[in-house]
């Protein structure tokens, strides 16, 4: 995956742009993943040119070096310096344990933004809708649900056009959401961690 995070400090807005390739044993089977965000995200497709331009900006540069006697250079340019590099919320009834906030079809994905108040109920909802529903997902979601974050469930059905291909490439997705500080919204469930 490639991820670009753009945070606007003036408006407390983050644009989280992700492009990914997936590898699976059965290339024609659908798959999915979850992305937590501190507030409701706006979803849109992002052009691949964003990452191509970023690669140009951050890629290695061709450098020509000359051997120069430093005492001569300092004598010619006594004030030669190099500056630092610049990089750039009252109802009568209690709310349901899992609520669908919005749905979208974006960049080839079907996306459902969820609001949950119970990790177990979230796992149940995911299981009813074709996602893996193992206990580790509840553990993974607990800190996000405790902080009242949204969970966006993405699904993708590669279809017959990628039959026999070991990898699936998807278009980049932009998630724009309000946040007080930049976030990289990924933790890994305990059963997917290697080496601690």
mmCIF file of C-alpha atoms in Angstrom:
data_model
loop_
_atom_site.group_PDB
_atom_site.id
_atom_site.type_symbol
_atom_site.label_atom_id
_atom_site.label_comp_id
_atom_site.label_asym_id
_atom_site.label_seq_id
_atom_site.Cartn_x
_atom_site.Cartn_y
_atom_site.Cartn_z
ATOM 1 C CA UNK A 1 0.000 0.000 0.000
ATOM 2 C CA UNK A 2 0.908 3.619 -0.455
ATOM 3 C CA UNK A 3 -0.582 6.262 1.823
ATOM 4 C CA UNK A 4 -0.542 10.033 1.567
ATOM 5 C CA UNK A 5 -1.753 12.077 4.550
ATOM 6 C CA UNK A 6 -2.525 15.765 4.070
ATOM 7 C CA UNK A 7 -3.586 17.650 7.188
ATOM 8 C CA UNK A 8 -4.964 21.195 7.142
ATOM 9 C CA UNK A 9 -4.183 22.651 10.546
ATOM 10 C CA UNK A 10 -6.364 25.721 9.909
ATOM 11 C CA UNK A 11 -9.543 23.631 9.492
ATOM 12 C CA UNK A 12 -8.490 20.495 11.437
ATOM 13 C CA UNK A 13 -9.165 18.405 8.346
ATOM 14 C CA UNK A 14 -7.250 15.364 7.165
ATOM 15 C CA UNK A 15 -7.209 13.891 3.675
ATOM 16 C CA UNK A 16 -6.148 10.250 3.961
ATOM 17 C CA UNK A 17 -5.380 8.837 0.514
ATOM 18 C CA UNK A 18 -4.584 5.140 0.139
ATOM 19 C CA UNK A 19 -3.691 3.033 -2.882
ATOM 20 C CA UNK A 20 -3.181 -0.691 -2.422
ATOM 21 C CA UNK A 21 -2.496 -3.951 -4.198
ATOM 22 C CA UNK A 22 -3.863 -7.148 -2.683
ATOM 23 C CA UNK A 23 -2.670 -10.732 -2.970
ATOM 24 C CA UNK A 24 -4.898 -13.690 -2.148
ATOM 25 C CA UNK A 25 -5.087 -17.418 -2.758
ATOM 26 C CA UNK A 26 -8.375 -17.055 -4.664
ATOM 27 C CA UNK A 27 -8.080 -13.932 -6.841
ATOM 28 C CA UNK A 28 -11.727 -13.946 -7.944
ATOM 29 C CA UNK A 29 -13.136 -13.952 -4.393
ATOM 30 C CA UNK A 30 -14.329 -10.741 -2.819
ATOM 31 C CA UNK A 31 -12.453 -9.333 0.146
ATOM 32 C CA UNK A 32 -12.731 -6.477 2.565
ATOM 33 C CA UNK A 33 -11.006 -4.362 5.169
ATOM 34 C CA UNK A 34 -11.859 -1.892 7.931
ATOM 35 C CA UNK A 35 -10.650 1.683 8.365
ATOM 36 C CA UNK A 36 -11.338 3.623 11.585
ATOM 37 C CA UNK A 37 -11.550 7.428 11.565
ATOM 38 C CA UNK A 38 -12.184 9.824 14.468
ATOM 39 C CA UNK A 39 -15.164 11.416 12.662
ATOM 40 C CA UNK A 40 -17.447 10.586 9.715
ATOM 41 C CA UNK A 41 -15.386 10.444 6.524
ATOM 42 C CA UNK A 42 -16.224 11.796 3.116
ATOM 43 C CA UNK A 43 -15.176 9.199 0.512
ATOM 44 C CA UNK A 44 -13.963 9.815 -3.020
ATOM 45 C CA UNK A 45 -11.697 8.299 -5.630
ATOM 46 C CA UNK A 46 -8.307 9.890 -5.954
ATOM 47 C CA UNK A 47 -6.294 9.907 -9.192
ATOM 48 C CA UNK A 48 -3.187 7.744 -9.327
ATOM 49 C CA UNK A 49 -1.306 10.806 -10.558
ATOM 50 C CA UNK A 50 -1.166 11.954 -6.920
ATOM 51 C CA UNK A 51 1.173 9.076 -6.081
ATOM 52 C CA UNK A 52 3.122 9.367 -9.305
ATOM 53 C CA UNK A 53 3.797 13.038 -8.565
ATOM 54 C CA UNK A 54 4.715 12.192 -4.971
ATOM 55 C CA UNK A 55 7.164 9.558 -6.233
ATOM 56 C CA UNK A 56 8.804 12.172 -8.446
ATOM 57 C CA UNK A 57 9.134 14.585 -5.536
ATOM 58 C CA UNK A 58 10.472 12.030 -3.077
ATOM 59 C CA UNK A 59 12.461 9.781 -5.393
ATOM 60 C CA UNK A 60 16.238 9.693 -5.521
ATOM 61 C CA UNK A 61 17.878 12.500 -7.448
ATOM 62 C CA UNK A 62 20.757 12.137 -9.833
ATOM 63 C CA UNK A 63 23.713 13.922 -8.319
ATOM 64 C CA UNK A 64 27.008 14.849 -9.966
ATOM 65 C CA UNK A 65 29.880 15.223 -7.521
ATOM 66 C CA UNK A 66 33.155 17.004 -8.061
ATOM 67 C CA UNK A 67 36.259 16.799 -5.925
ATOM 68 C CA UNK A 68 37.025 20.280 -4.734
ATOM 69 C CA UNK A 69 39.607 21.397 -2.208
ATOM 70 C CA UNK A 70 37.474 22.665 0.709
ATOM 71 C CA UNK A 71 39.867 25.424 1.748
ATOM 72 C CA UNK A 72 39.636 26.907 -1.739
ATOM 73 C CA UNK A 73 35.834 26.666 -1.715
ATOM 74 C CA UNK A 74 35.558 28.360 1.682
ATOM 75 C CA UNK A 75 37.933 31.063 0.606
ATOM 76 C CA UNK A 76 35.799 31.819 -2.452
ATOM 77 C CA UNK A 77 32.432 31.577 -0.612
ATOM 78 C CA UNK A 78 32.956 32.348 3.078
ATOM 79 C CA UNK A 79 29.218 32.668 3.794
ATOM 80 C CA UNK A 80 28.210 29.492 1.941
ATOM 81 C CA UNK A 81 25.492 27.764 3.960
ATOM 82 C CA UNK A 82 22.740 25.321 3.249
ATOM 83 C CA UNK A 83 19.328 25.853 4.828
ATOM 84 C CA UNK A 84 17.263 23.077 6.381
ATOM 85 C CA UNK A 85 15.304 20.754 4.121
ATOM 86 C CA UNK A 86 11.554 21.480 3.879
ATOM 87 C CA UNK A 87 8.983 18.738 3.501
ATOM 88 C CA UNK A 88 6.581 19.087 3.283
ATOM 89 C CA UNK A 89 -22.534 14.897 18.154
ATOM 90 C CA UNK A 90 -31.290 13.319 22.640
ATOM 91 C CA UNK A 91 -33.205 10.557 21.722
ATOM 92 C CA UNK A 92 -35.939 8.680 23.546
ATOM 93 C CA UNK A 93 -34.695 5.175 22.766
ATOM 94 C CA UNK A 94 -31.076 4.055 23.110
ATOM 95 C CA UNK A 95 -29.214 4.003 19.803
ATOM 96 C CA UNK A 96 -28.643 0.644 18.106
ATOM 97 C CA UNK A 97 -25.377 -1.071 18.929
ATOM 98 C CA UNK A 98 -24.317 -0.713 15.265
ATOM 99 C CA UNK A 99 -25.714 2.008 13.022
ATOM 100 C CA UNK A 100 -25.106 2.462 9.294
ATOM 101 C CA UNK A 101 -24.196 6.121 8.879
ATOM 102 C CA UNK A 102 -23.718 6.141 5.113
ATOM 103 C CA UNK A 103 -23.056 3.948 2.089
ATOM 104 C CA UNK A 104 -21.011 4.665 -1.016
ATOM 105 C CA UNK A 105 -19.527 2.999 -4.061
ATOM 106 C CA UNK A 106 -16.103 4.489 -4.633
ATOM 107 C CA UNK A 107 -12.995 3.456 -6.552
ATOM 108 C CA UNK A 108 -14.464 -0.009 -7.173
ATOM 109 C CA UNK A 109 -15.249 -0.560 -3.495
ATOM 110 C CA UNK A 110 -18.593 -0.783 -1.703
ATOM 111 C CA UNK A 111 -18.129 1.189 1.509
ATOM 112 C CA UNK A 112 -20.336 1.348 4.610
ATOM 113 C CA UNK A 113 -19.574 3.843 7.362
ATOM 114 C CA UNK A 114 -20.555 2.368 10.737
ATOM 115 C CA UNK A 115 -21.093 3.817 14.196
ATOM 116 C CA UNK A 116 -20.895 1.216 16.967
ATOM 117 C CA UNK A 117 -21.108 1.307 20.757
ATOM 118 C CA UNK A 118 -20.212 -2.328 21.393
ATOM 119 C CA UNK A 119 -17.271 -4.266 19.918
ATOM 120 C CA UNK A 120 -19.146 -7.586 20.064
ATOM 121 C CA UNK A 121 -22.121 -6.121 18.206
ATOM 122 C CA UNK A 122 -19.762 -4.784 15.550
ATOM 123 C CA UNK A 123 -18.266 -8.238 15.053
ATOM 124 C CA UNK A 124 -21.806 -9.643 14.797
ATOM 125 C CA UNK A 125 -22.754 -7.079 12.160
ATOM 126 C CA UNK A 126 -19.622 -7.820 10.186
ATOM 127 C CA UNK A 127 -20.319 -11.560 10.298
ATOM 128 C CA UNK A 128 -23.872 -11.009 9.046
ATOM 129 C CA UNK A 129 -22.506 -9.010 6.120
ATOM 130 C CA UNK A 130 -19.795 -11.356 4.909
ATOM 131 C CA UNK A 131 -16.804 -10.157 6.910
ATOM 132 C CA UNK A 132 -14.577 -12.205 9.148
ATOM 133 C CA UNK A 133 -16.103 -12.170 12.643
ATOM 134 C CA UNK A 134 -13.435 -13.556 14.908
ATOM 135 C CA UNK A 135 -12.926 -12.376 18.533
ATOM 136 C CA UNK A 136 -9.691 -10.574 17.643
ATOM 137 C CA UNK A 137 -11.704 -8.058 15.612
ATOM 138 C CA UNK A 138 -13.607 -7.057 18.787
ATOM 139 C CA UNK A 139 -10.308 -6.542 20.605
ATOM 140 C CA UNK A 140 -9.003 -4.525 17.643
ATOM 141 C CA UNK A 141 -12.116 -2.310 17.557
ATOM 142 C CA UNK A 142 -12.425 -1.712 21.311
ATOM 143 C CA UNK A 143 -10.126 1.368 21.556
ATOM 144 C CA UNK A 144 -11.753 2.974 18.511
ATOM 145 C CA UNK A 145 -15.305 2.347 19.749
ATOM 146 C CA UNK A 146 -14.318 3.587 23.212
ATOM 147 C CA UNK A 147 -13.162 6.828 21.588
ATOM 148 C CA UNK A 148 -16.391 6.988 19.491
ATOM 149 C CA UNK A 149 -14.598 6.655 16.175
ATOM 150 C CA UNK A 150 -16.373 5.616 12.972
ATOM 151 C CA UNK A 151 -15.476 2.335 11.244
ATOM 152 C CA UNK A 152 -15.671 2.201 7.450
ATOM 153 C CA UNK A 153 -16.094 -1.316 6.065
ATOM 154 C CA UNK A 154 -14.808 -1.628 2.505
ATOM 155 C CA UNK A 155 -15.584 -4.611 0.257
ATOM 156 C CA UNK A 156 -14.265 -5.324 -3.201
ATOM 157 C CA UNK A 157 -15.335 -7.968 -5.702
ATOM 158 C CA UNK A 158 -12.557 -8.398 -8.266
ATOM 159 C CA UNK A 159 -14.791 -10.189 -10.791
ATOM 160 C CA UNK A 160 -13.754 -12.329 -13.729
ATOM 161 C CA UNK A 161 -11.498 -9.679 -15.245
ATOM 162 C CA UNK A 162 -8.698 -10.619 -12.835
ATOM 163 C CA UNK A 163 -9.207 -14.380 -12.955
ATOM 164 C CA UNK A 164 -5.892 -16.143 -12.600
ATOM 165 C CA UNK A 165 -4.074 -12.997 -11.457
ATOM 166 C CA UNK A 166 -2.135 -13.318 -8.179
ATOM 167 C CA UNK A 167 -2.705 -9.656 -7.312
ATOM 168 C CA UNK A 168 -5.572 -7.164 -7.451
ATOM 169 C CA UNK A 169 -4.877 -3.486 -8.007
ATOM 170 C CA UNK A 170 -7.489 -0.937 -6.976
ATOM 171 C CA UNK A 171 -7.888 2.785 -7.496
ATOM 172 C CA UNK A 172 -6.814 5.132 -4.742
ATOM 173 C CA UNK A 173 -9.422 6.144 -2.159
ATOM 174 C CA UNK A 174 -9.511 9.501 -0.395
ATOM 175 C CA UNK A 175 -11.085 9.702 3.063
ATOM 176 C CA UNK A 176 -11.557 13.265 4.302
ATOM 177 C CA UNK A 177 -12.476 13.758 7.958
ATOM 178 C CA UNK A 178 -12.180 16.194 10.842
ATOM 179 C CA UNK A 179 -9.450 15.551 13.371
ATOM 180 C CA UNK A 180 -7.549 17.633 15.917
ATOM 181 C CA UNK A 181 -4.233 16.203 14.756
ATOM 182 C CA UNK A 182 -2.975 14.029 11.894
ATOM 183 C CA UNK A 183 -3.705 10.324 12.313
ATOM 184 C CA UNK A 184 -2.631 7.148 10.562
ATOM 185 C CA UNK A 185 -5.753 5.060 11.307
ATOM 186 C CA UNK A 186 -4.357 1.554 11.431
ATOM 187 C CA UNK A 187 -3.876 -0.932 14.230
ATOM 188 C CA UNK A 188 -3.458 -4.618 13.504
ATOM 189 C CA UNK A 189 -5.565 -7.351 15.153
ATOM 190 C CA UNK A 190 -3.524 -9.482 17.541
ATOM 191 C CA UNK A 191 -3.764 -12.601 15.373
ATOM 192 C CA UNK A 192 -2.193 -10.733 12.447
ATOM 193 C CA UNK A 193 0.844 -9.440 14.312
ATOM 194 C CA UNK A 194 4.174 -11.038 13.682
ATOM 195 C CA UNK A 195 6.981 -10.621 16.157
ATOM 196 C CA UNK A 196 4.932 -8.728 18.784
#
